[in-house]
JSON list of C-alpha atoms in Angstrom, two decimals:
[
{"chain": "S", "resi": 1, "resn": "MET", "atom": "CA", "xyz": [0.03, -0.02, 0.01]},
{"chain": "S", "resi": 2, "resn": "LYS", "atom": "CA", "xyz": [1.31, 3.51, -0.96]},
{"chain": "S", "resi": 3, "resn": "ASP", "atom": "CA", "xyz": [2.14, 5.90, 2.07]},
{"chain": "S", "resi": 4, "resn": "PHE", "atom": "CA", "xyz": [0.27, 9.01, 1.52]},
{"chain": "S", "resi": 5, "resn": "THR", "atom": "CA", "xyz": [2.22, 12.53, 1.64]},
{"chain": "S", "resi": 6, "resn": "ASN", "atom": "CA", "xyz": [0.49, 15.33, 3.96]},
{"chain": "S", "resi": 7, "resn": "LYS", "atom": "CA", "xyz": [-0.91, 16.89, 1.08]},
{"chain": "S", "resi": 8, "resn": "GLU", "atom": "CA", "xyz": [-2.65, 13.85, -0.13]},
{"chain": "S", "resi": 9, "resn": "TRP", "atom": "CA", "xyz": [-4.27, 13.29, 3.20]},
{"chain": "S", "resi": 10, "resn": "ASP", "atom": "CA", "xyz": [-5.27, 17.01, 2.98]},
{"chain": "S", "resi": 11, "resn": "VAL", "atom": "CA", "xyz": [-6.85, 16.56, -0.09]},
{"chain": "S", "resi": 12, "resn": "MET", "atom": "CA", "xyz": [-8.46, 13.14, 0.59]},
{"chain": "S", "resi": 13, "resn": "LEU", "atom": "CA", "xyz": [-9.91, 14.78, 4.22]},
{"chain": "S", "resi": 14, "resn": "CYS", "atom": "CA", "xyz": [-11.00, 17.62, 2.79]},
{"chain": "S", "resi": 15, "resn": "SER", "atom": "CA", "xyz": [-12.82, 16.23, -0.26]},
{"chain": "S", "resi": 16, "resn": "THR", "atom": "CA", "xyz": [-14.71, 13.35, 1.77]},
{"chain": "S", "resi": 17, "resn": "GLY", "atom": "CA", "xyz": [-16.00, 15.83, 4.43]},
{"chain": "S", "resi": 18, "resn": "TYR", "atom": "CA", "xyz": [-13.78, 15.15, 7.35]},
{"chain": "S", "resi": 19, "resn": "LEU", "atom": "CA", "xyz": [-12.36, 18.56, 6.74]},
{"chain": "S", "resi": 20, "resn": "PRO", "atom": "CA", "xyz": [-13.98, 21.53, 5.27]},
{"chain": "S", "resi": 21, "resn": "PRO", "atom": "CA", "xyz": [-13.27, 21.77, 1.31]},
{"chain": "S", "resi": 22, "resn": "ARG", "atom": "CA", "xyz": [-10.53, 24.43, 0.69]},
{"chain": "S", "resi": 23, "resn": "ASN", "atom": "CA", "xyz": [-11.21, 25.18, -2.93]},
{"chain": "S", "resi": 24, "resn": "ASP", "atom": "CA", "xyz": [-13.86, 24.18, -5.77]},
{"chain": "S", "resi": 25, "resn": "GLU", "atom": "CA", "xyz": [-12.32, 20.75, -6.72]},
{"chain": "S", "resi": 26, "resn": "GLU", "atom": "CA", "xyz": [-12.72, 19.54, -3.36]},
{"chain": "S", "resi": 27, "resn": "LEU", "atom": "CA", "xyz": [-16.24, 20.85, -2.88]},
{"chain": "S", "resi": 28, "resn": "MET", "atom": "CA", "xyz": [-17.13, 19.50, -6.44]},
{"chain": "S", "resi": 29, "resn": "PHE", "atom": "CA", "xyz": [-15.69, 15.99, -5.35]},
{"chain": "S", "resi": 30, "resn": "PHE", "atom": "CA", "xyz": [-17.50, 16.30, -2.10]},
{"chain": "S", "resi": 31, "resn": "ASN", "atom": "CA", "xyz": [-20.85, 17.26, -3.68]},
{"chain": "S", "resi": 32, "resn": "GLN", "atom": "CA", "xyz": [-20.77, 14.60, -6.04]},
{"chain": "S", "resi": 33, "resn": "MET", "atom": "CA", "xyz": [-19.83, 11.82, -3.20]},
{"chain": "S", "resi": 34, "resn": "TYR", "atom": "CA", "xyz": [-22.73, 12.74, -1.34]},
{"chain": "S", "resi": 35, "resn": "GLU", "atom": "CA", "xyz": [-25.29, 13.43, -3.84]},
{"chain": "S", "resi": 36, "resn": "GLY", "atom": "CA", "xyz": [-28.76, 11.98, -3.17]},
{"chain": "S", "resi": 37, "resn": "TYR", "atom": "CA", "xyz": [-27.47, 11.60, 0.53]},
{"chain": "S", "resi": 38, "resn": "THR", "atom": "CA", "xyz": [-30.20, 11.96, 3.22]},
{"chain": "S", "resi": 39, "resn": "PRO", "atom": "CA", "xyz": [-29.10, 12.68, 6.54]},
{"chain": "S", "resi": 40, "resn": "ARG", "atom": "CA", "xyz": [-30.68, 10.61, 9.34]},
{"chain": "S", "resi": 41, "resn": "ILE", "atom": "CA", "xyz": [-31.11, 13.95, 11.25]},
{"chain": "S", "resi": 42, "resn": "ALA", "atom": "CA", "xyz": [-33.14, 15.37, 8.56]},
{"chain": "S", "resi": 43, "resn": "ASN", "atom": "CA", "xyz": [-35.88, 18.31, 9.85]},
{"chain": "S", "resi": 44, "resn": "ARG", "atom": "CA", "xyz": [-34.03, 18.33, 13.28]},
{"chain": "S", "resi": 45, "resn": "HIS", "atom": "CA", "xyz": [-31.69, 21.20, 14.02]},
{"chain": "S", "resi": 46, "resn": "VAL", "atom": "CA", "xyz": [-29.19, 22.00, 17.17]},
{"chain": "S", "resi": 47, "resn": "ASP", "atom": "CA", "xyz": [-30.02, 25.23, 19.20]},
{"chain": "S", "resi": 48, "resn": "VAL", "atom": "CA", "xyz": [-26.26, 26.06, 19.85]},
{"chain": "S", "resi": 49, "resn": "ASP", "atom": "CA", "xyz": [-27.47, 29.61, 21.74]},
{"chain": "S", "resi": 50, "resn": "ALA", "atom": "CA", "xyz": [-29.47, 27.14, 24.13]},
{"chain": "S", "resi": 51, "resn": "ILE", "atom": "CA", "xyz": [-26.53, 25.11, 24.99]},
{"chain": "S", "resi": 52, "resn": "ILE", "atom": "CA", "xyz": [-24.19, 27.96, 25.29]},
{"chain": "S", "resi": 53, "resn": "ASN", "atom": "CA", "xyz": [-26.53, 29.65, 27.62]},
{"chain": "S", "resi": 54, "resn": "GLY", "atom": "CA", "xyz": [-27.49, 26.77, 29.77]},
{"chain": "S", "resi": 55, "resn": "LYS", "atom": "CA", "xyz": [-31.10, 26.63, 28.82]},
{"chain": "S", "resi": 56, "resn": "CYS", "atom": "CA", "xyz": [-30.97, 23.19, 26.85]},
{"chain": "S", "resi": 57, "resn": "LYS", "atom": "CA", "xyz": [-33.25, 20.45, 28.38]},
{"chain": "S", "resi": 58, "resn": "MET", "atom": "CA", "xyz": [-34.11, 17.02, 28.23]},
{"chain": "S", "resi": 59, "resn": "VAL", "atom": "CA", "xyz": [-36.36, 15.91, 25.98]},
{"chain": "S", "resi": 60, "resn": "PRO", "atom": "CA", "xyz": [-38.09, 13.13, 27.15]},
{"chain": "S", "resi": 61, "resn": "SER", "atom": "CA", "xyz": [-37.97, 9.81, 24.74]},
{"chain": "S", "resi": 62, "resn": "SER", "atom": "CA", "xyz": [-41.54, 9.58, 24.14]},
{"chain": "S", "resi": 63, "resn": "PHE", "atom": "CA", "xyz": [-41.12, 12.60, 21.86]},
{"chain": "S", "resi": 64, "resn": "ILE", "atom": "CA", "xyz": [-38.82, 10.87, 19.87]},
{"chain": "S", "resi": 65, "resn": "ASP", "atom": "CA", "xyz": [-39.98, 8.80, 16.69]},
{"chain": "S", "resi": 66, "resn": "PRO", "atom": "CA", "xyz": [-37.97, 5.63, 17.54]},
{"chain": "S", "resi": 67, "resn": "GLU", "atom": "CA", "xyz": [-38.21, 4.47, 13.69]},
{"chain": "S", "resi": 68, "resn": "SER", "atom": "CA", "xyz": [-36.17, 7.83, 12.68]},
{"chain": "S", "resi": 69, "resn": "LEU", "atom": "CA", "xyz": [-33.37, 6.77, 14.83]},
{"chain": "S", "resi": 70, "resn": "GLU", "atom": "CA", "xyz": [-30.92, 4.13, 14.23]},
{"chain": "S", "resi": 71, "resn": "ASP", "atom": "CA", "xyz": [-28.89, 2.65, 17.04]},
{"chain": "S", "resi": 72, "resn": "GLY", "atom": "CA", "xyz": [-28.84, -0.93, 16.55]},
{"chain": "S", "resi": 73, "resn": "HIS", "atom": "CA", "xyz": [-31.06, -1.80, 19.15]},
{"chain": "S", "resi": 74, "resn": "ASN", "atom": "CA", "xyz": [-34.35, -1.28, 17.21]},
{"chain": "S", "resi": 75, "resn": "ASN", "atom": "CA", "xyz": [-35.42, -4.75, 17.55]},
{"chain": "S", "resi": 76, "resn": "GLU", "atom": "CA", "xyz": [-34.93, -5.07, 21.45]},
{"chain": "S", "resi": 77, "resn": "THR", "atom": "CA", "xyz": [-37.14, -3.90, 24.27]},
{"chain": "S", "resi": 78, "resn": "GLU", "atom": "CA", "xyz": [-35.33, -1.76, 27.25]},
{"chain": "S", "resi": 79, "resn": "ASP", "atom": "CA", "xyz": [-35.52, -5.11, 29.03]},
{"chain": "S", "resi": 80, "resn": "GLU", "atom": "CA", "xyz": [-33.63, -6.67, 26.56]},
{"chain": "S", "resi": 81, "resn": "ILE", "atom": "CA", "xyz": [-31.02, -4.63, 25.85]},
{"chain": "S", "resi": 82, "resn": "HIS", "atom": "CA", "xyz": [-27.89, -6.20, 27.65]},
{"chain": "S", "resi": 83, "resn": "TYR", "atom": "CA", "xyz": [-24.77, -4.04, 29.10]},
{"chain": "S", "resi": 84, "resn": "SER", "atom": "CA", "xyz": [-21.34, -5.17, 29.55]},
{"chain": "S", "resi": 85, "resn": "MET", "atom": "CA", "xyz": [-18.49, -3.65, 31.81]},
{"chain": "S", "resi": 86, "resn": "ALA", "atom": "CA", "xyz": [-14.96, -4.28, 32.20]},
{"chain": "S", "resi": 87, "resn": "ALA", "atom": "CA", "xyz": [-13.96, -4.95, 35.94]},
{"chain": "S", "resi": 88, "resn": "ARG", "atom": "CA", "xyz": [-10.46, -3.22, 36.75]},
{"chain": "S", "resi": 89, "resn": "ASN", "atom": "CA", "xyz": [-9.83, -4.56, 40.22]},
{"chain": "S", "resi": 90, "resn": "TYR", "atom": "CA", "xyz": [-10.61, -7.97, 40.92]},
{"chain": "S", "resi": 91, "resn": "SER", "atom": "CA", "xyz": [-9.42, -7.87, 44.68]},
{"chain": "S", "resi": 92, "resn": "HIS", "atom": "CA", "xyz": [-12.46, -5.52, 45.22]},
{"chain": "S", "resi": 93, "resn": "LEU", "atom": "CA", "xyz": [-15.38, -7.58, 43.55]},
{"chain": "S", "resi": 94, "resn": "PRO", "atom": "CA", "xyz": [-17.56, -9.64, 45.74]},
{"chain": "S", "resi": 95, "resn": "LYS", "atom": "CA", "xyz": [-17.18, -13.50, 45.33]},
{"chain": "S", "resi": 96, "resn": "ASN", "atom": "CA", "xyz": [-20.54, -13.97, 43.98]},
{"chain": "S", "resi": 97, "resn": "ILE", "atom": "CA", "xyz": [-19.52, -11.53, 41.06]},
{"chain": "S", "resi": 98, "resn": "LEU", "atom": "CA", "xyz": [-16.34, -13.15, 40.48]},
{"chain": "S", "resi": 99, "resn": "ASP", "atom": "CA", "xyz": [-18.34, -16.56, 40.35]},
{"chain": "S", "resi": 100, "resn": "LYS", "atom": "CA", "xyz": [-20.66, -14.97, 37.86]},
{"chain": "S", "resi": 101, "resn": "MET", "atom": "CA", "xyz": [-17.68, -13.75, 35.79]},
{"chain": "S", "resi": 102, "resn": "LYS", "atom": "CA", "xyz": [-16.11, -17.11, 35.39]},
{"chain": "S", "resi": 103, "resn": "GLU", "atom": "CA", "xyz": [-19.18, -18.69, 34.68]},
{"chain": "S", "resi": 104, "resn": "GLN", "atom": "CA", "xyz": [-19.84, -16.64, 31.83]},
{"chain": "S", "resi": 105, "resn": "HIS", "atom": "CA", "xyz": [-16.47, -16.95, 30.59]},
{"chain": "S", "resi": 106, "resn": "ASN", "atom": "CA", "xyz": [-16.51, -20.73, 30.84]},
{"chain": "S", "resi": 107, "resn": "ALA", "atom": "CA", "xyz": [-19.76, -20.49, 29.01]},
{"chain": "S", "resi": 108, "resn": "THR", "atom": "CA", "xyz": [-18.42, -18.81, 25.89]},
{"chain": "S", "resi": 109, "resn": "LYS", "atom": "CA", "xyz": [-15.57, -20.98, 25.50]},
{"chain": "S", "resi": 110, "resn": "ASP", "atom": "CA", "xyz": [-17.89, -24.01, 25.59]},
{"chain": "S", "resi": 111, "resn": "GLU", "atom": "CA", "xyz": [-20.04, -22.14, 22.83]},
{"chain": "S", "resi": 112, "resn": "VAL", "atom": "CA", "xyz": [-16.93, -22.09, 20.57]}
]
């Protein structure tokens, strides 16, 4: 694979939208690349003034159309969403938690 120069990286990042286009050529490439693209956040806006002035408030999820959001959990109910976390210091964990971790780890090995 070819090593890119800094100039080539700049052109690529500016043409694909990771950085703002610097000239007409990069802007034309960007427009062609995203022609027909419909953002998932269509008809929504960010009220920057409300955020800066501390007037931003949490909107209950009942006001949000769940079909307009794609977060990967659309087919799961709230009770079915599984979370996991990593323990950093095993010496402070209760024995029942350690046993559960070992049980889950062994079950995963057996399934493979």
